[in-house]
């Protein structure tokens, strides 16, 4: 049985989240590794020297990837992961714009590069999910059949 485009897209996105979560724990890929804290804006660790990370931030990426892989087992779950996950990242983008980066409220932590990434990730995930869903709806309506994967 072949995987649907939704399942493939969600699996790839989830895999990238898992990879990013793992890379966040690798010294060298993450600069200032010795300055990594569990949470909070005091963490000086930077994934790829750009994105501020902490242990909590890396764990969130890993959990997001695991949830994505679990939801990618069905086409409906995959669409939910892409669109719902994209919405979560847009909320994170807004949170990153509002929160004072030097306050305790920046517990993940986030920096300007994270904010831009969250904007593009959110828009991209929603767009991919919506386009695949729309294509599937169009395909089902012209063929008169539904898909189960």
XYZ file of C-alpha atoms in Angstrom:
149
model
C 0.000 0.000 0.000
C 1.380 3.403 -0.933
C 1.398 6.266 1.510
C -0.752 9.283 0.722
C 0.934 12.643 0.056
C -0.350 13.840 3.444
C 1.289 10.951 5.269
C 4.567 11.450 3.391
C 4.629 15.209 4.080
C 3.822 14.763 7.780
C 6.458 12.037 8.115
C 9.110 14.281 6.540
C 8.173 17.269 8.718
C 8.104 15.096 11.854
C 11.489 13.628 10.892
C 12.948 17.112 10.579
C 11.663 17.984 14.064
C 13.288 14.826 15.445
C 16.549 15.670 13.677
C 16.524 19.243 15.010
C 15.807 17.969 18.526
C 18.756 15.579 18.330
C 21.099 18.144 16.760
C 20.303 20.544 19.609
C 22.108 18.130 21.944
C 25.255 17.785 19.815
C 28.186 20.057 20.730
C 29.617 21.723 17.656
C 26.296 21.698 15.826
C 25.049 23.631 18.828
C 27.502 26.399 19.687
C 28.027 27.586 23.269
C 26.840 24.101 24.254
C 28.270 24.417 27.750
C 25.933 27.383 28.321
C 22.796 25.321 27.706
C 20.308 25.455 30.572
C 17.180 23.376 31.123
C 14.923 26.332 30.298
C 14.893 30.108 30.254
C 16.435 32.971 28.380
C 19.788 32.528 30.153
C 20.682 29.583 27.913
C 23.479 30.691 25.593
C 23.401 27.553 23.424
C 22.713 28.258 19.743
C 21.668 25.569 17.275
C 23.774 26.105 14.133
C 25.040 29.251 15.847
C 21.701 30.964 15.052
C 18.732 29.592 17.015
C 18.722 29.891 20.814
C 17.987 26.510 22.395
C 17.706 24.910 25.803
C 17.158 21.371 26.991
C 13.406 22.078 27.136
C 13.452 23.561 23.610
C 15.161 20.431 22.259
C 12.736 18.152 24.119
C 9.796 20.062 22.618
C 11.216 19.460 19.114
C 11.613 15.746 19.879
C 8.067 15.458 21.257
C 6.654 17.372 18.290
C 8.421 14.923 15.975
C 7.098 11.897 17.880
C 3.535 13.265 17.793
C 3.936 13.977 14.079
C 5.068 10.429 13.354
C 2.153 9.029 15.355
C -0.357 11.237 13.522
C 1.234 10.461 10.132
C -0.095 6.908 10.419
C -3.346 8.096 8.784
C -4.056 10.716 6.128
C -6.450 12.561 8.447
C -3.950 12.553 11.287
C -1.234 13.785 8.941
C -3.369 16.722 7.795
C -4.207 17.488 11.435
C -0.507 17.477 12.330
C 0.427 19.759 9.441
C -2.385 22.275 9.904
C -2.626 22.061 13.707
C 1.147 22.046 14.138
C 1.409 25.013 11.797
C -1.143 26.873 13.923
C 0.896 26.077 17.052
C 3.979 27.558 15.390
C 2.077 30.713 14.424
C 1.012 31.088 18.069
C 4.680 30.639 19.076
C 5.625 33.325 16.537
C 3.114 35.756 18.066
C 4.284 34.820 21.575
C 7.880 35.479 20.517
C 6.921 38.928 19.239
C 5.098 39.853 22.442
C 7.338 38.413 25.147
C 10.330 40.368 26.445
C 13.291 38.197 25.409
C 15.091 38.970 28.673
C 12.164 38.058 30.925
C 11.239 34.849 32.713
C 8.317 34.542 30.270
C 10.866 33.613 27.586
C 11.182 30.142 29.118
C 11.581 28.110 25.901
C 13.855 30.295 24.969
C 13.178 32.231 21.760
C 15.246 34.757 19.838
C 14.605 36.782 16.665
C 15.841 33.964 14.413
C 13.440 31.550 16.177
C 10.587 33.990 15.615
C 11.224 34.191 11.868
C 11.579 30.417 11.678
C 8.297 29.929 13.557
C 6.497 32.287 11.162
C 7.738 30.460 8.054
C 7.263 27.023 9.636
C 3.708 27.833 10.659
C 2.744 29.242 7.274
C 4.528 26.428 5.440
C 2.976 23.608 7.458
C -0.515 25.065 7.119
C -0.049 25.666 3.383
C 1.210 22.124 2.737
C -1.562 20.598 4.837
C -4.271 22.722 3.207
C -3.021 22.125 -0.330
C -2.792 18.371 0.174
C -6.227 18.288 1.817
C -7.718 20.354 -1.026
C -6.121 18.123 -3.677
C -7.435 15.034 -1.880
C -10.933 16.516 -1.620
C -10.887 17.353 -5.318
C -9.628 13.868 -6.180
C -12.306 12.195 -4.033
C -15.105 14.310 -5.470
C -14.125 13.500 -9.064
C -13.578 9.799 -8.460
C -16.571 9.305 -6.155
C -14.400 7.396 -3.666
C -12.752 8.220 -0.367
C -9.263 7.274 0.724
C -8.517 5.339 3.836
C -4.801 5.825 4.260
